[in-house]
Amino acid sequence: MTADLLIVGSGFFGLTIADRCARELGLKVQIIDRRDHLGGNAYSEIDPETGIEVHRYGAHLFHTSNQRVWEYVNRFTTFTPYQHRVYTTYRGEVFPLPINLGTINQFQRAAYSPDEARAWVAEQAAMITGEPANLEEKAISLIGEPLYEAFIKGYTAKQWQTDPRELGADIISRLPVRYTYDNRYFSDTYEGLPTDGYTAWLERMADHDNITVTLEADFFDETQPFNKKACVGVTPVVYTGPVDRYFDHAHGDLSWRTLDFETEVLATGDFQGTPVMNYADPDIAYTRIHEFRHFHPEREHPADKTVIMREFSRFAGTGDEPYYPVNTPQDRERLLAYRELARGEKNVLFGGRLGTYQYLDMHMAIGSALSMFDNKLAPYFRDGAALD
Ligand code: FDA
C-alpha cells in the first residue's frame, strides 16, 4: 500500500484524523468504509420525492461548548441558528421536555411557582427511602412517582424492551428537572445544523488530494486490498470499527442497542408541527417520530408533502447496526480485556464510538480525534515517537 496511514471508518472520527494528517502533516491517507457512503452515522441524504434532507441513521443535532471543536468544524461548514426542542405525547396530550415548570404545571393543572414545584417534586421523591434497587426506584427517588409514571416509565421500557424494575439503578445517575419554562434541549454554548447539510460537510473534510476514500471495503474482507491481514504491521492504522470484531470476539460480544427506522412521505405540509415528538405510552411501539422539514425552517420545502421517520428501539443481534452501548457489568469486564489486547496491538490505534465502545456525540468524537492527532499521530509522524 502506498498510503502513509490507513483509516478504517469514514465517520467524524476517521475524517477528522484524515483531515489533520493530510492538511497538517502532508501525509497520504487511505480511508475505507464498509458502507456505500462516507460519513458514518451522521450521513444524510435528500429524499428524492420531496427534496427534504433526511438523516439516515436518526436525527443528528450539533451542539458543543468546546471552543476548539467549534472553531474546527466551522472550517468545513457554517451553521444555522437551529435550537433543538422536544415534545412528548402522553395519553393524548402533548407536554414539553425535558421536564420543566411548564410540563409540571400542565401535568398538575396548576400554576406552581418554581419553589412550589420543587417542593411538590421533593415530596413525591421522598416516597422512596433507602438505596434504590432498580431503575424504577432510582427514577422515583429523583423525580417522584407521578412524573416517572408519565414521562419515563413507558419510554424507558420501550427503549430497553425491559421492565424498568429489571434494569439496573446505575443506568441513570440524574433526571434533570428544570424549575423554569426553558425547554431548550441542549445547554451548550454553540448549537446549530450544517447550513447545506451533513453530507456536504463530511465530503468537504475528505476533499483533499492526499485523501482517498474507498467505499464498500470491509477491513476483514481479504479480497479487498486494505484488509487487516495485509495492512497491520505494514502501515499504521486508525481503526474506528467495533473493537470486539477486531479481535474476532475473543472475549465475547459487547452488547449494543440498535434502532429500526420507518420512513414515510405523507401528503401534508406539516404532520406534527415540530422536529421530534416522543411517545411515552407503552402501547405505541415507536419511541419517537422525526419530521425532517422542521430541522431547516429556512429552506424551501413542498407545501403538500413531508417526510417522517418513526424510530423503534431494541437489542442488537448479529448483523444489526450497533448504536448505543448497553454497558452491563459483563460488557465492562469484556471491554477491559479488549483494551488490554488493543494496547498490545502495535501501530494500530482504536478510536471513535465503536472502537472505544462509548456513546460519543459528534463534538466528542471530533474532540477525541483531535486529541489522538495531537498526542499520538503528530508525535509519531513528526518526531518518530512510538505509536501505541
Ligand atoms: P461512526 O459510527 O459514525 O463511523 C464509523 C464508521 O466505521 C462507519 O461508517 C462504519 O461503516 C465504519 N466501519 C465499521 N466497521 C468497519 C469495517 N470492518 N470496515 C470498514 N469500515 C467499517 N451525535 C450528536 O452530536 N448529536 C446527535 O443528535 C446525535 N444523534 C445520534 C443518533 C443516533 C441514532 C446515533 C446512533 C448516534 C447519534 N449521534 C449524535 C452520535 C454520532 O452519530 C457519533 O458521534 C458519530 O457517529 C461518531 O463518529 P464515529 O466516527 O466514531 O463513528
Coordinates of C-alpha atoms and ligand atoms in Angstrom, one line a residue:
M1 CA 0.0 0.0 0.0
T2 CA 1.4 3.5 -0.9
A3 CA -0.5 5.4 1.8
D4 CA 1.2 6.6 5.0
L5 CA -1.9 5.9 7.1
L6 CA -4.9 3.6 6.8
I7 CA -8.1 4.8 8.5
V8 CA -10.9 2.2 8.9
G9 CA -14.3 4.0 9.1
S10 CA -15.3 7.4 7.5
G11 CA -17.3 8.7 10.4
F12 CA -16.5 12.0 12.1
F13 CA -13.6 10.4 14.0
G14 CA -11.9 8.9 10.9
L15 CA -12.5 12.1 8.8
T16 CA -11.0 14.3 11.5
I17 CA -7.9 12.2 11.7
A18 CA -7.7 12.1 7.8
D19 CA -8.1 15.9 7.6
R20 CA -5.4 16.6 10.2
C21 CA -2.9 14.1 8.8
A22 CA -3.4 15.2 5.2
R23 CA -3.7 19.0 5.7
E24 CA -1.4 19.5 8.7
L25 CA 1.3 16.8 8.1
G26 CA 1.0 16.4 4.3
L27 CA 0.5 12.6 4.7
K28 CA -1.1 10.3 2.1
V29 CA -4.2 8.9 3.8
Q30 CA -6.3 6.0 2.7
I31 CA -9.8 5.7 4.2
I32 CA -12.0 2.6 3.8
D33 CA -15.6 2.2 4.9
R34 CA -17.8 -0.9 4.5
R35 CA -20.9 1.1 3.8
D36 CA -21.7 2.6 0.3
H37 CA -21.4 6.2 1.5
L38 CA -18.9 8.2 3.7
G39 CA -19.7 9.9 6.9
G40 CA -20.7 7.1 9.3
N41 CA -23.9 7.7 11.3
A42 CA -24.0 11.4 10.6
Y43 CA -24.7 10.8 6.9
S44 CA -27.8 12.4 5.5
E45 CA -29.4 12.4 2.0
I46 CA -32.0 14.3 0.1
D47 CA -35.3 12.5 -0.2
P48 CA -35.9 12.3 -4.0
E49 CA -39.7 12.9 -3.8
T50 CA -39.7 16.0 -1.5
G51 CA -36.2 17.4 -1.6
I52 CA -36.1 17.2 2.2
E53 CA -32.8 16.3 3.9
V54 CA -33.2 13.0 5.8
H55 CA -30.7 11.9 8.5
R56 CA -30.5 8.2 7.5
Y57 CA -29.3 7.0 10.9
G58 CA -31.6 9.1 13.2
A59 CA -31.7 12.8 13.9
H60 CA -28.3 14.4 14.4
L61 CA -28.2 17.8 16.2
F62 CA -24.9 19.5 16.5
H63 CA -24.1 21.2 19.8
T64 CA -20.8 21.8 21.7
S65 CA -19.3 24.0 24.4
N66 CA -15.8 23.1 23.2
Q67 CA -14.3 26.2 21.7
R68 CA -11.6 24.3 19.8
V69 CA -14.1 21.9 18.3
W70 CA -16.4 24.7 17.3
E71 CA -13.6 26.6 15.5
Y72 CA -12.5 23.4 13.8
V73 CA -15.9 22.4 12.5
N74 CA -16.5 25.9 11.2
R75 CA -13.6 25.4 8.7
F76 CA -15.9 23.0 6.8
T77 CA -19.4 24.3 7.3
T78 CA -21.5 27.2 8.5
F79 CA -24.4 26.5 10.9
T80 CA -28.0 27.6 11.0
P81 CA -29.3 29.1 14.3
Y82 CA -31.4 26.0 14.9
Q83 CA -32.2 25.2 18.6
H84 CA -33.5 21.8 19.5
R85 CA -36.8 21.4 21.4
V86 CA -38.6 18.1 22.1
Y87 CA -42.2 17.4 23.0
T88 CA -43.8 14.2 24.2
T89 CA -47.3 12.8 23.7
Y90 CA -48.7 11.1 26.8
R91 CA -52.3 9.8 27.0
G92 CA -53.4 12.0 24.1
E93 CA -51.8 15.2 25.5
V94 CA -48.6 17.0 24.4
F95 CA -46.1 18.1 27.0
P96 CA -42.7 20.0 26.7
L97 CA -39.5 18.2 27.5
P98 CA -37.1 18.0 29.3
I99 CA -39.4 18.0 32.3
N100 CA -39.7 21.7 33.3
L101 CA -42.1 24.1 35.1
G102 CA -44.3 24.1 32.0
T103 CA -44.5 20.3 32.0
I104 CA -45.3 20.1 35.7
N105 CA -47.9 22.8 35.7
Q106 CA -49.7 21.3 32.7
F107 CA -49.5 17.8 34.3
Q108 CA -50.9 19.0 37.6
R109 CA -53.3 21.6 36.1
A110 CA -51.6 24.0 38.4
A111 CA -49.8 27.4 38.4
Y112 CA -46.9 26.4 40.7
S113 CA -44.1 28.8 41.3
P114 CA -40.6 27.3 40.9
D115 CA -40.4 26.8 44.7
E116 CA -43.8 25.2 44.9
A117 CA -43.0 22.9 42.0
R118 CA -39.7 22.0 43.7
A119 CA -41.5 21.2 47.0
W120 CA -44.0 19.0 45.2
V121 CA -41.3 17.0 43.4
A122 CA -39.3 16.6 46.6
E123 CA -42.4 15.4 48.4
Q124 CA -43.1 12.8 45.7
A125 CA -39.4 11.7 45.6
A126 CA -39.3 11.2 49.4
M127 CA -41.6 8.2 49.0
I128 CA -38.5 6.1 48.2
T129 CA -36.2 5.7 51.2
G130 CA -33.0 3.7 51.3
E131 CA -30.8 2.5 48.4
P132 CA -32.9 2.2 45.1
A133 CA -32.8 -1.4 44.0
N134 CA -33.6 -0.8 40.3
L135 CA -34.1 1.8 37.6
E136 CA -37.7 2.4 38.6
E137 CA -36.9 3.1 42.3
K138 CA -33.9 5.3 41.3
A139 CA -36.1 7.4 39.0
I140 CA -38.8 7.7 41.6
S141 CA -36.2 8.8 44.2
L142 CA -35.1 11.5 41.8
I143 CA -38.4 12.9 40.4
G144 CA -41.3 11.1 42.3
E145 CA -43.8 8.6 41.0
P146 CA -46.3 10.7 39.1
L147 CA -43.7 12.3 36.7
Y148 CA -41.9 8.9 36.4
E149 CA -45.1 7.0 35.5
A150 CA -46.0 9.6 32.9
F151 CA -42.7 10.6 31.2
I152 CA -40.1 8.0 32.0
K153 CA -41.6 4.5 32.6
G154 CA -43.2 3.7 29.2
Y155 CA -40.5 5.4 27.2
T156 CA -37.7 3.6 29.0
A157 CA -39.4 0.3 28.8
K158 CA -39.7 0.7 25.0
Q159 CA -36.1 1.9 24.7
W160 CA -34.8 -1.1 26.6
Q161 CA -37.5 -3.7 25.8
T162 CA -37.3 -4.4 29.5
D163 CA -39.5 -3.6 32.5
P164 CA -37.6 -0.7 34.3
R165 CA -37.8 -2.8 37.6
E166 CA -35.5 -5.3 35.9
L167 CA -33.0 -2.6 34.8
G168 CA -30.1 -1.6 37.0
A169 CA -30.3 1.6 39.1
D170 CA -27.0 2.7 37.7
I171 CA -28.4 3.2 34.1
I172 CA -29.4 6.7 35.3
S173 CA -27.5 9.0 37.6
R174 CA -29.7 12.0 37.3
L175 CA -33.1 13.0 35.7
P176 CA -32.9 16.7 35.2
V177 CA -36.0 18.8 36.1
R178 CA -35.9 22.5 35.3
Y179 CA -37.8 24.8 37.5
T180 CA -38.2 27.4 34.7
Y181 CA -40.1 27.4 31.5
D182 CA -36.9 27.0 29.5
N183 CA -37.3 23.9 27.2
R184 CA -34.2 24.2 25.1
Y185 CA -33.0 20.7 24.9
F186 CA -29.2 21.4 25.0
S187 CA -27.5 24.0 27.1
D188 CA -24.2 24.1 25.2
T189 CA -22.6 27.4 24.1
Y190 CA -22.9 26.6 20.4
E191 CA -25.7 24.8 18.6
G192 CA -26.9 24.6 15.0
L193 CA -27.3 22.5 11.9
P194 CA -24.9 22.5 9.0
T195 CA -26.3 25.0 6.5
D196 CA -26.0 22.9 3.4
G197 CA -26.4 19.5 5.2
Y198 CA -24.3 16.9 6.9
T199 CA -23.1 15.2 3.8
A200 CA -21.7 18.4 2.2
W201 CA -19.8 19.0 5.5
L202 CA -18.5 15.4 5.6
E203 CA -17.5 15.5 1.9
R204 CA -15.5 18.7 2.4
M205 CA -13.5 17.1 5.2
A206 CA -12.4 14.4 2.8
D207 CA -11.9 16.7 -0.2
H208 CA -8.1 16.8 -0.4
D209 CA -5.6 15.4 -3.0
N210 CA -3.9 13.4 -0.3
I211 CA -7.1 11.7 0.9
T212 CA -8.5 8.7 -0.9
V213 CA -11.8 7.2 0.2
T214 CA -12.7 3.6 -0.8
L215 CA -16.3 2.6 -0.1
E216 CA -17.8 -0.9 0.3
A217 CA -14.5 -2.1 1.6
D218 CA -14.6 -4.2 4.8
F219 CA -11.3 -4.3 6.8
F220 CA -11.9 -8.0 7.4
D221 CA -12.6 -8.9 3.8
E222 CA -9.3 -10.3 2.5
T223 CA -10.5 -9.9 -1.1
Q224 CA -10.1 -6.1 -0.9
P225 CA -6.5 -4.7 -0.7
F226 CA -6.8 -2.6 2.5
N227 CA -7.6 -5.5 4.8
K228 CA -6.4 -6.3 8.3
K229 CA -4.1 -9.2 7.3
A230 CA -2.4 -7.2 4.5
C231 CA -2.1 -3.9 6.4
V232 CA -1.5 -4.4 10.1
G233 CA 2.3 -4.3 10.8
V234 CA 2.9 -2.7 7.3
T235 CA 1.1 0.6 7.6
P236 CA -0.1 2.5 10.7
V237 CA -3.8 2.0 11.2
V238 CA -6.5 4.1 12.9
Y239 CA -9.4 1.7 13.5
T240 CA -12.9 3.0 14.2
G241 CA -14.9 -0.2 13.8
P242 CA -16.2 -2.4 16.7
V243 CA -13.3 -3.3 19.0
D244 CA -14.7 -6.8 19.7
R245 CA -14.8 -7.5 15.9
Y246 CA -11.2 -6.5 15.5
F247 CA -10.2 -9.3 17.9
D248 CA -12.6 -11.9 16.5
H249 CA -14.8 -11.6 19.6
A250 CA -12.1 -13.4 21.6
H251 CA -13.6 -12.2 24.9
G252 CA -17.2 -12.4 23.8
D253 CA -19.6 -9.9 22.2
L254 CA -20.0 -6.4 23.6
S255 CA -23.8 -5.7 23.7
W256 CA -25.5 -2.8 21.9
R257 CA -29.0 -1.4 21.3
T258 CA -30.0 -0.8 17.8
L259 CA -32.8 1.2 16.1
D260 CA -35.2 0.4 13.3
F261 CA -36.4 3.3 11.3
E262 CA -39.6 3.5 9.2
T263 CA -39.6 6.4 6.8
E264 CA -42.7 7.7 5.1
V265 CA -43.7 10.5 2.8
L266 CA -47.1 12.0 3.8
A267 CA -49.4 14.2 1.8
T268 CA -49.4 17.1 4.1
G269 CA -47.2 20.2 4.5
D270 CA -46.9 19.6 8.2
F271 CA -47.5 16.4 10.2
Q272 CA -46.6 17.3 13.8
G273 CA -45.5 21.0 13.9
T274 CA -42.2 20.2 15.5
P275 CA -39.0 18.2 14.6
V276 CA -39.2 15.5 17.2
M277 CA -42.2 14.1 19.1
N278 CA -41.6 11.4 21.7
Y279 CA -44.3 8.9 22.6
A280 CA -44.4 8.0 26.3
D281 CA -47.3 5.5 26.2
P282 CA -46.2 1.8 26.3
D283 CA -48.9 0.7 23.8
I284 CA -47.4 2.8 21.0
A285 CA -44.5 0.7 19.7
Y286 CA -42.3 3.5 18.4
T287 CA -40.3 5.8 20.8
R288 CA -40.5 8.9 18.6
I289 CA -41.3 10.5 15.3
H290 CA -38.9 12.8 13.4
E291 CA -40.2 15.2 10.9
F292 CA -37.2 16.5 9.0
R293 CA -38.6 19.6 7.3
H294 CA -38.6 21.3 10.8
F295 CA -34.9 21.0 11.2
H296 CA -34.5 23.6 8.4
P297 CA -37.3 26.1 8.6
E298 CA -35.1 28.4 6.5
R299 CA -35.2 26.1 3.4
E300 CA -38.0 25.9 0.8
H301 CA -40.0 22.7 1.2
P302 CA -43.1 21.5 -0.6
A303 CA -46.3 22.8 0.8
D304 CA -48.2 19.5 0.4
K305 CA -45.6 16.8 1.3
T306 CA -43.5 15.9 4.3
V307 CA -41.1 13.1 5.4
I308 CA -41.5 11.5 8.8
M309 CA -39.4 8.7 10.4
R310 CA -40.7 6.5 13.2
E311 CA -38.0 5.2 15.5
F312 CA -38.1 1.8 17.2
S313 CA -35.5 0.6 19.7
R314 CA -34.3 -2.9 20.5
F315 CA -31.3 -5.0 21.5
A316 CA -28.9 -5.6 18.6
G317 CA -28.4 -9.1 17.2
T318 CA -25.8 -10.4 14.8
G319 CA -25.8 -8.2 11.7
D320 CA -27.6 -5.3 13.2
E321 CA -26.1 -1.8 13.3
P322 CA -24.7 -1.2 16.8
Y323 CA -26.0 2.2 18.0
Y324 CA -25.9 2.6 21.8
P325 CA -23.6 0.6 24.1
V326 CA -25.7 -1.4 26.7
N327 CA -22.8 -1.4 29.2
T328 CA -23.7 -4.2 31.5
P329 CA -21.2 -5.2 34.2
Q330 CA -20.2 -8.1 31.8
D331 CA -19.7 -5.6 29.0
R332 CA -17.4 -3.5 31.2
E333 CA -15.4 -6.6 32.1
R334 CA -15.1 -7.6 28.4
L335 CA -14.2 -4.0 27.4
L336 CA -11.2 -4.0 29.9
A337 CA -10.0 -7.3 28.3
Y338 CA -10.3 -5.8 24.8
R339 CA -8.5 -2.6 25.9
E340 CA -5.6 -4.8 27.1
L341 CA -5.5 -6.5 23.7
A342 CA -5.7 -3.1 22.0
R343 CA -2.7 -1.9 24.0
G344 CA -0.6 -4.8 22.7
E345 CA -1.5 -4.1 19.0
K346 CA 1.5 -2.2 17.7
N347 CA 0.9 0.6 15.2
V348 CA -2.9 0.3 15.5
L349 CA -4.9 3.0 17.3
F350 CA -8.5 2.4 18.3
G351 CA -10.9 5.4 18.3
G352 CA -14.5 6.6 17.9
R353 CA -17.8 5.3 19.1
L354 CA -17.3 1.7 18.0
G355 CA -13.6 1.4 18.6
T356 CA -13.9 2.5 22.2
Y357 CA -17.4 1.1 23.0
Q358 CA -18.6 4.5 24.2
Y359 CA -21.5 6.7 23.2
L360 CA -20.0 9.8 21.7
D361 CA -21.8 12.8 20.5
M362 CA -20.4 14.3 17.2
H363 CA -18.5 17.0 19.0
M364 CA -17.0 14.4 21.4
A365 CA -15.9 12.1 18.5
I366 CA -14.3 15.1 16.8
G367 CA -12.6 16.4 20.0
S368 CA -11.3 12.9 20.8
A369 CA -9.9 12.6 17.2
L370 CA -8.1 16.0 17.6
S371 CA -6.5 14.7 20.8
M372 CA -5.4 11.5 19.2
F373 CA -3.8 13.5 16.4
D374 CA -2.0 15.8 18.9
N375 CA -0.9 13.2 21.4
K376 CA -0.2 10.1 19.2
L377 CA -0.1 10.7 15.4
A378 CA 1.7 14.0 15.1
P379 CA 4.5 12.9 17.6
Y380 CA 4.8 9.7 15.6
F381 CA 4.9 11.1 12.1
R382 CA 6.8 14.4 13.0
D383 CA 9.2 13.2 15.7
G384 CA 9.4 9.5 15.3
A385 CA 7.8 8.7 18.6
A386 CA 6.3 5.2 19.2
L387 CA 2.7 4.6 18.1
D388 CA 0.9 2.9 20.9
Ligands
FDA1 P1 -19.4 6.3 13.1 O1 -20.3 5.1 13.5 O2 -20.1 7.5 12.6 O3 -18.4 5.8 12.0 C1 -17.8 4.5 12.0 C2 -17.6 4.0 10.6 O4 -16.8 2.9 10.6 C3 -18.9 3.7 9.9 O5 -19.1 4.4 8.7 C4 -18.8 2.2 9.6 O6 -19.4 1.7 8.4 C5 -17.3 2.0 9.6 N1 -16.8 0.6 9.8 C6 -17.1 -0.2 10.9 N2 -16.6 -1.4 10.8 C7 -15.9 -1.3 9.6 C8 -15.1 -2.3 8.9 N3 -14.9 -3.5 9.4 N4 -14.5 -2.0 7.7 C9 -14.7 -0.7 7.2 N5 -15.4 0.2 7.8 C10 -16.0 -0.1 9.0 N6 -24.4 13.0 18.0 C11 -24.7 14.3 18.2 O7 -23.7 15.1 18.5 N7 -26.0 14.7 18.1 C12 -27.0 13.9 17.8 O8 -28.1 14.3 17.7 C13 -26.7 12.5 17.6 N8 -27.7 11.7 17.3 C14 -27.4 10.3 17.1 C15 -28.4 9.4 16.9 C16 -28.1 8.1 16.8 C17 -29.3 7.1 16.5 C18 -26.8 7.6 16.9 C19 -26.5 6.1 16.9 C20 -25.8 8.5 17.1 C21 -26.1 9.9 17.2 N9 -25.1 10.8 17.5 C22 -25.4 12.1 17.7 C23 -23.7 10.3 17.6 C24 -22.9 10.4 16.3 O9 -23.5 9.6 15.3 C25 -21.5 9.9 16.6 O10 -20.8 10.9 17.4 C26 -20.6 9.8 15.4 O11 -21.2 8.8 14.6 C27 -19.3 9.2 15.9 O12 -18.5 9.1 14.8 P2 -17.5 7.8 14.7 O13 -16.6 8.2 13.5 O14 -16.9 7.5 15.9 O15 -18.5 6.6 14.3

